[in-house]
Coordinates of C-alpha atoms in Angstrom, one line a residue:
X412 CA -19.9 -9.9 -25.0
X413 CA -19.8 -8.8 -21.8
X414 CA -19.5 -5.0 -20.5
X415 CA -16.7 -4.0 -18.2
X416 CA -15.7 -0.9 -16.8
X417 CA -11.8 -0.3 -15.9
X418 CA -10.4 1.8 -13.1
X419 CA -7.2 3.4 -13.5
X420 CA -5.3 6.9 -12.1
X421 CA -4.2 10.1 -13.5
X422 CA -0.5 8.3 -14.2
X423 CA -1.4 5.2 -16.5
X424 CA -3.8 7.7 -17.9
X425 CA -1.4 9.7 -19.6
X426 CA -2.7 12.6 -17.5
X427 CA 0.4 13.7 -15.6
X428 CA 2.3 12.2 -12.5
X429 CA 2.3 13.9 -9.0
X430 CA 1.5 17.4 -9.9
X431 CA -1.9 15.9 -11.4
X432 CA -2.3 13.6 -8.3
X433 CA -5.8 15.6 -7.4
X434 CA -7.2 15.3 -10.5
X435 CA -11.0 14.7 -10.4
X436 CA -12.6 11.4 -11.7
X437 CA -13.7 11.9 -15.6
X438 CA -15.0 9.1 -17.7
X439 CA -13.7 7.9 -21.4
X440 CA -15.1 5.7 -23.4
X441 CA -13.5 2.7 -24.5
X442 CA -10.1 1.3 -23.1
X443 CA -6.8 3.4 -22.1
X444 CA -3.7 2.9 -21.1
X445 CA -3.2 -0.3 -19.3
X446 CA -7.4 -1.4 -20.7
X447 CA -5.5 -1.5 -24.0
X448 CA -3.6 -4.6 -22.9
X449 CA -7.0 -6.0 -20.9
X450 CA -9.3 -5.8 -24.5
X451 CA -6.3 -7.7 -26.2
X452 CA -6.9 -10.8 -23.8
X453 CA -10.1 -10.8 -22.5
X454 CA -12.7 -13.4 -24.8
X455 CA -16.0 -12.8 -22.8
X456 CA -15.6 -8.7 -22.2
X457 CA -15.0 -5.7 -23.3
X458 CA -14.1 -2.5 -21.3
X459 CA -16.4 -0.5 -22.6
X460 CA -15.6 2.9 -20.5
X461 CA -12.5 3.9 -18.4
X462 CA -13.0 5.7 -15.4
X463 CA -9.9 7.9 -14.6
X464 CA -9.3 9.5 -10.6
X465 CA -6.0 11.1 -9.1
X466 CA -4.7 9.3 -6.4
X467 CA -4.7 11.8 -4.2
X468 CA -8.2 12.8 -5.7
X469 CA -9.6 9.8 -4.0
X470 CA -7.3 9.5 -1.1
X471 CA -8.3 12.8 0.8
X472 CA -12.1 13.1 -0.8
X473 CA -12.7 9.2 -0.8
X474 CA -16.6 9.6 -0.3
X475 CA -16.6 12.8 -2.8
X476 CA -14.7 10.9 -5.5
X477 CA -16.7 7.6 -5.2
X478 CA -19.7 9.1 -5.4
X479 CA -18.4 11.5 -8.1
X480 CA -17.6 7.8 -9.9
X481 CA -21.0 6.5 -9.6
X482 CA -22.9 9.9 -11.2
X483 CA -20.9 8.7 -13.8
X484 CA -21.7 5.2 -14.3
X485 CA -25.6 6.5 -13.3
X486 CA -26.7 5.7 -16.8
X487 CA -24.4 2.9 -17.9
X488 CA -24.6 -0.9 -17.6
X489 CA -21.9 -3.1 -17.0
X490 CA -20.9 -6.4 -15.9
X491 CA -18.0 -6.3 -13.9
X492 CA -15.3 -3.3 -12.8
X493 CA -11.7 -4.5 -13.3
X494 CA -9.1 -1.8 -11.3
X495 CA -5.3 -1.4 -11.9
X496 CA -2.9 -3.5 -11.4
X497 CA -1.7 -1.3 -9.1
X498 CA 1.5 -3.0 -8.2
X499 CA 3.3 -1.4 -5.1
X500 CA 1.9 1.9 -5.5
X501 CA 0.2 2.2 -2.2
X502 CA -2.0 5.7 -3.3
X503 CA -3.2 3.5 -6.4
X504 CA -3.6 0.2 -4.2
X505 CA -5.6 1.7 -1.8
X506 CA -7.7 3.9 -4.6
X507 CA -8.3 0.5 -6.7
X508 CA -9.5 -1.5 -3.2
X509 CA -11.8 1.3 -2.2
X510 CA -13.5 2.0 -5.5
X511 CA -13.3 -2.0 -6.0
X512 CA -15.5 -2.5 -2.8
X513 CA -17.7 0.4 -2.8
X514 CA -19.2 -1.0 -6.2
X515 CA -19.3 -4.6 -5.5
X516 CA -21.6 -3.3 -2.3
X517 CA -23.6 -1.0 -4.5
X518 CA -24.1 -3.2 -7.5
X519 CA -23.4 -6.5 -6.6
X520 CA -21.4 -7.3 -9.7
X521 CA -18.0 -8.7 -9.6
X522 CA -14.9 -6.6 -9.1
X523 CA -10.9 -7.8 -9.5
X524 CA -7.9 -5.7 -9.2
X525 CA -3.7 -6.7 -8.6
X526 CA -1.7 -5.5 -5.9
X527 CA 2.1 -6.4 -5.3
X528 CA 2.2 -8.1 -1.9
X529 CA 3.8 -5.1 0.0
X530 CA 1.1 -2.8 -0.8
X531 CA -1.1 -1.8 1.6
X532 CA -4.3 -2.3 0.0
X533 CA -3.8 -5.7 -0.2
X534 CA -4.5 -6.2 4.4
X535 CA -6.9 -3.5 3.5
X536 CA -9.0 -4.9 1.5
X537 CA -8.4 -9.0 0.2
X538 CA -11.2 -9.7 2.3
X539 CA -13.8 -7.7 0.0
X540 CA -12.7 -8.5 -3.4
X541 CA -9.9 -11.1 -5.4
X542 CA -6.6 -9.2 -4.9
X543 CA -4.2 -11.3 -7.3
X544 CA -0.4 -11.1 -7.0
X545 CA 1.0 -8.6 -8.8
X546 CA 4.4 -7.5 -9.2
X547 CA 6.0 -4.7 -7.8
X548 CA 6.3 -1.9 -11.5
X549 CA 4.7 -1.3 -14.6
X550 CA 7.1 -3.5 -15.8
X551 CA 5.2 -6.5 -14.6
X552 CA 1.9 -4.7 -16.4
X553 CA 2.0 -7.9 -19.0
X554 CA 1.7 -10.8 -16.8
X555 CA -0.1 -9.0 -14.4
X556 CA -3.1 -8.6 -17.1
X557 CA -3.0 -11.5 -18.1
X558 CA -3.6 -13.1 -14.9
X559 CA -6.8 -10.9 -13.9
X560 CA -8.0 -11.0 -17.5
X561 CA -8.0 -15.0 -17.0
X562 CA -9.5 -14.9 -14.4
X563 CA -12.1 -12.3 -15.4
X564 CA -13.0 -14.6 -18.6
X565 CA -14.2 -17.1 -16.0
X566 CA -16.1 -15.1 -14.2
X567 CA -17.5 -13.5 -16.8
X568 CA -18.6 -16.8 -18.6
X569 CA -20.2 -17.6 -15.5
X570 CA -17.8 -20.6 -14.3
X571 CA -17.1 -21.2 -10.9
X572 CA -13.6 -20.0 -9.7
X573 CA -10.8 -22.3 -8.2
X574 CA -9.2 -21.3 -4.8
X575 CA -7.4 -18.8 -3.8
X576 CA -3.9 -20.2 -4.4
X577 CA -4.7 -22.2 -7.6
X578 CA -6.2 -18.7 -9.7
X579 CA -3.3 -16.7 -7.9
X580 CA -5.2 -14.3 -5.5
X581 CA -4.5 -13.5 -2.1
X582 CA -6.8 -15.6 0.4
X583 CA -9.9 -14.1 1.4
X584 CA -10.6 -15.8 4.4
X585 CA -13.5 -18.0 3.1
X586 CA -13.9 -21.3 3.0
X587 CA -15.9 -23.4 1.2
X588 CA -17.4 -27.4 1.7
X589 CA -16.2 -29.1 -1.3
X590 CA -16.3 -32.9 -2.6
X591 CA -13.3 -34.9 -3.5
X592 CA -12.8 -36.6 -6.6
X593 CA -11.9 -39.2 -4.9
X594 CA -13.1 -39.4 -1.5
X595 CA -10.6 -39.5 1.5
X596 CA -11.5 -39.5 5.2
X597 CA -11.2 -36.8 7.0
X598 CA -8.9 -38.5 9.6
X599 CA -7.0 -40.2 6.7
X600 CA -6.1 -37.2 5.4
X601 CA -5.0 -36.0 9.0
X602 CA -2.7 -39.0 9.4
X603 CA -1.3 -38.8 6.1
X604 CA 0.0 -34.6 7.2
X605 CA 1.2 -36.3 9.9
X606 CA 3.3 -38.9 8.3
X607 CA 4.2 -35.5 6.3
X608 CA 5.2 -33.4 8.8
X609 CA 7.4 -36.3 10.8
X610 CA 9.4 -36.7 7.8
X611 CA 10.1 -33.3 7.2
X612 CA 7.8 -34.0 4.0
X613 CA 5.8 -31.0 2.1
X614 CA 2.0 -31.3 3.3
X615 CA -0.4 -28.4 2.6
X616 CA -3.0 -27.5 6.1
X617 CA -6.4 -27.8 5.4
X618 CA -7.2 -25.2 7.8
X619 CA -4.7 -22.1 7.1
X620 CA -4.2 -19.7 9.7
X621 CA -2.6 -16.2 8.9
X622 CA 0.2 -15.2 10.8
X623 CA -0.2 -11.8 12.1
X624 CA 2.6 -9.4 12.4
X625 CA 1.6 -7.8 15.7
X626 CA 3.6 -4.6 17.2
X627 CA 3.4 -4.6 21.2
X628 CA 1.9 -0.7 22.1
X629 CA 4.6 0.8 23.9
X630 CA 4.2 2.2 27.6
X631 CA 2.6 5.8 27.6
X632 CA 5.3 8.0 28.8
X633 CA 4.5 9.4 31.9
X634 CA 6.2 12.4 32.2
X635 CA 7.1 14.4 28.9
X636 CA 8.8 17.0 31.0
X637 CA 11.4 14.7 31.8
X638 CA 11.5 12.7 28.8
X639 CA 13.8 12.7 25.9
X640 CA 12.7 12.9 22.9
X641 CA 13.9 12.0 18.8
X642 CA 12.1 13.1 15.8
X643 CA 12.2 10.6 12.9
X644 CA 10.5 11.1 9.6
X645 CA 9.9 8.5 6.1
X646 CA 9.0 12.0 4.5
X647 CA 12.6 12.0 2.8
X648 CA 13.8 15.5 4.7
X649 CA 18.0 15.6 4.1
X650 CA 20.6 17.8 3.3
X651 CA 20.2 19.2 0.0
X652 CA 23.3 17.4 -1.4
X653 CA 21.6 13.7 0.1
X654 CA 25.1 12.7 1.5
X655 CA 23.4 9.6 2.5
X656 CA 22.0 8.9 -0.9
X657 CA 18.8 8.2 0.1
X658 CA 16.2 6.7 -2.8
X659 CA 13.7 8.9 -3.4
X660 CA 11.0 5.5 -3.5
X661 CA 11.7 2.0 -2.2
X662 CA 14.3 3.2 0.1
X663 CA 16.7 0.7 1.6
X664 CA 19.0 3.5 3.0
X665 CA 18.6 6.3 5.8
X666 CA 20.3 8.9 7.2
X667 CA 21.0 10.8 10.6
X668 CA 21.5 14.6 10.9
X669 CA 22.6 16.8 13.5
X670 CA 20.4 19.6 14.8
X671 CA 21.4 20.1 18.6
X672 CA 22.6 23.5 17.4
X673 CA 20.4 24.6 15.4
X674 CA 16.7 26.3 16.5
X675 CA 15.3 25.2 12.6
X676 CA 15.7 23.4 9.6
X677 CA 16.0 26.2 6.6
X678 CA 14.5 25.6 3.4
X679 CA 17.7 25.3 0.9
X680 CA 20.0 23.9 3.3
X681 CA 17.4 21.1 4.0
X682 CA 15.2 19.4 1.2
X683 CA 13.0 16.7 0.7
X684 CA 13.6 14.1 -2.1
X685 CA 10.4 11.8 -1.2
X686 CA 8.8 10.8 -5.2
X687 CA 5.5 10.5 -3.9
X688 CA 4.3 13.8 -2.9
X689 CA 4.6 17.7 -4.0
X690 CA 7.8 18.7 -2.4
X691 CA 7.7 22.6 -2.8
X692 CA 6.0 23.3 0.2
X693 CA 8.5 21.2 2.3
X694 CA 11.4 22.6 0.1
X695 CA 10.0 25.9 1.3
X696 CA 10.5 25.2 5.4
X697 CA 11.7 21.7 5.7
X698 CA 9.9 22.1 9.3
X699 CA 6.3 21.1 7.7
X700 CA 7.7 17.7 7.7
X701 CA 10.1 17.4 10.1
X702 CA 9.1 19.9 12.9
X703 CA 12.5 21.2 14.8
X704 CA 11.2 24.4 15.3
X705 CA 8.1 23.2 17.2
X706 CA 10.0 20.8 18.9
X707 CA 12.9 23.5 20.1
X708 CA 10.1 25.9 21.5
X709 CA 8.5 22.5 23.6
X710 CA 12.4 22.5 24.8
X711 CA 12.2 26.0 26.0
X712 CA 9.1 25.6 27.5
X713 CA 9.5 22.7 29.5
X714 CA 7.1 20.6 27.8
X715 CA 9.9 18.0 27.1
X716 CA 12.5 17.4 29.1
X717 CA 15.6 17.2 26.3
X718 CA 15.7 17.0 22.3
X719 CA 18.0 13.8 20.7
X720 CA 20.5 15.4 19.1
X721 CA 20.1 14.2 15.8
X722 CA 17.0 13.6 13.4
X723 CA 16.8 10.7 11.6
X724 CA 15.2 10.2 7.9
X725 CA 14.2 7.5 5.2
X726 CA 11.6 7.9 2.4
X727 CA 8.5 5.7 2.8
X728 CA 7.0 5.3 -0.5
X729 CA 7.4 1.8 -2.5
X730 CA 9.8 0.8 0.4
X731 CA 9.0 -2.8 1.2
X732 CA 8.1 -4.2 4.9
X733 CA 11.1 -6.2 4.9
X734 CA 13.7 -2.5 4.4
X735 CA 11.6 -0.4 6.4
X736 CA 11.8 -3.1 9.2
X737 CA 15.8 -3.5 9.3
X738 CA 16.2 0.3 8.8
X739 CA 14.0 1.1 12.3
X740 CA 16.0 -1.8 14.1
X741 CA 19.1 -0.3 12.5
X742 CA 17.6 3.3 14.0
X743 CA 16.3 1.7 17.4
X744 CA 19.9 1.3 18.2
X745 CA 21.2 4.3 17.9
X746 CA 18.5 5.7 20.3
X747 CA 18.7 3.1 22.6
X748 CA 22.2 4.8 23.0
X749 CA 21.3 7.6 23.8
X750 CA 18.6 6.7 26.2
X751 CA 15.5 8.0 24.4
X752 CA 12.1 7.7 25.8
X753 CA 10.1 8.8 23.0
X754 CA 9.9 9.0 19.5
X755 CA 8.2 11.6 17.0
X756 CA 7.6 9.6 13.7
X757 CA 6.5 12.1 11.0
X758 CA 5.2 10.2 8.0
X759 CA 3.5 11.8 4.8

């Protein structure tokens, strides 16, 4: 039986949720949480020890924690390291990826961990590991498992893996020279995606190249003394009644505030309801996150050249590409109103 070592975070550790988040890395042995469900369905391994890290443990001291991890694992062997799933939890996503890599490049031993497709580990690191499609909670933890864990058995029997799409990972990027069953020209097979593609048939490219989703980089400004400025934020700032009713993760709502009279946001009439950080310091002065006072004094100094009236708020964590993308075209308008050169985007 095979040894394998599972990466998880304070949360699915039963340790505690955000106010744990810079919990250290310890080591347990045997399986927790979610390495419960992975010793259930795995037939080749075993996780044998859990290694436990807060998310924002690993996230601000990455080189500290991983090499925290591997004083651990100094004196124990194993086979393979198995992280998550981490589902749309970016922290955790990211945290799997980069422990993930750092030990297949130390070791050389296989690693595998889950990511729903809107987290950002997945761009960060597919091309360093199998990343297989998760789903976006804990409520997907079952099928999620059982995909890696298949997966995993193969690995671990020493069997060679299918592609990409057929074991359900995101594509790496690699491609390999294989032989047909049944041998087909190259040019045959060209013709017959043609044929394909001419009647509006389903044909599948040999040669797959990602779309990328690239953001022109806007014009500097020239002159911030004459420029108007806005200050939006996806750190979840509102009134502390959320007339908008903002979602505190996955937003798919946001809200505009007025502050043209006002030198300050103060901490009870302003709040943050972001889930995925500590809030009391921004419940304190609202202005760590969304900086009005900073940006009144610029005013007064000449350093800009006039303030947008309003501020403008959404809450980044868990919210998908697709929201966040129609709630900034939704925003865009508004200042394109107004005629605003420039835009301060605080994020968390």
């Amino acid at each position: 039986m095979k040894k394998v070592i599972h990466y998880i975070n304070q949360f699915f550790a039963g340790i505690g949720g955000e106010d744990m988040a810079d919990q250290k890395p310890e080591i347990r042995e045997g399986a927790v949480g979610p390495g419960l469900a992975f010793n259930g369905m795995l037939k080749n391994g075993q996780i044998t020890h859990t290694i436990i890290c807060g998310d924002n443990y690993m996230g601000s001291r990455t080189e500290e924690a991983v090499a925290e991890i591997f004083d651990l694992l100094k004196d124990i062997d194993y086979d393979m390291l198995i992280a998550g799933p981490a589902f749309q939890a970016g922290r955790y996503g990211v945290a799997c990826g980069t422990i993930c890599k750092a030990v297949a490049e130390e070791k050389h031993i296989p690693v595998i961990t889950s990511m729903h497709s809107e987290n950002p580990g997945v761009d960060m690191f597919k091309a360093f590991m199998p990343i297989f499609k998760g789903g976006d909670s804990a409520a997907n933890m079952k099928k999620d498992v059982k995909a890696m864990a298949a997966y995993a058995d193969k690995i671990l029997a020493g069997e060679e893996g299918k592609s990409a799409e057929e074991e359900g990972y995101f594509g790496r990027g690699i491609r390999h020279q294989v032989w047909l069953d049944e041998p087909v020209t190259a040019a045959d097979r060209g013709v017959d995606m043609l044929i394909r593609k001419l009647n509006n048939e389903p044909f599948q490219t040999e040669l797959v190249i990602p779309r990328k989703d690239v953001v022109p980089i806007a014009e500097p400004i020239k002159d911030l003394s004459k420029a108007k400025i806005a200050l939006v934020t996806t750190g979840g700032i509102v009134p502390v009644d959320n007339p908008d009713h903002i979602q505190s993760a996955s937003a798919t709502r946001w809200g505009r505030y007025k502050i043209d009279n006002m030198d300050r946001l103060q901490g009870g009439e302003f709040k943050t309801i972001h889930a995925g950080f500590d809030p009391a310091a921004a419940d304190e002065d609202p202005n760590r996150i969304m900086p009005l006072d900073v940006m009144k004094e610029y005013l007064a100094e000449g350093k800009i050249g006039a303030l947008h009236p309003y501020f403008y708020s959404t809450v980044g964590t868990g919210t998908t590409q697709r929201e966040a993308s129609r709630m900034g075209q939704e925003i865009y308008k508004c200042l394109e109103e107004d005629h605003v050169d420039g835009v301060l985007l605080v994020s968390t």
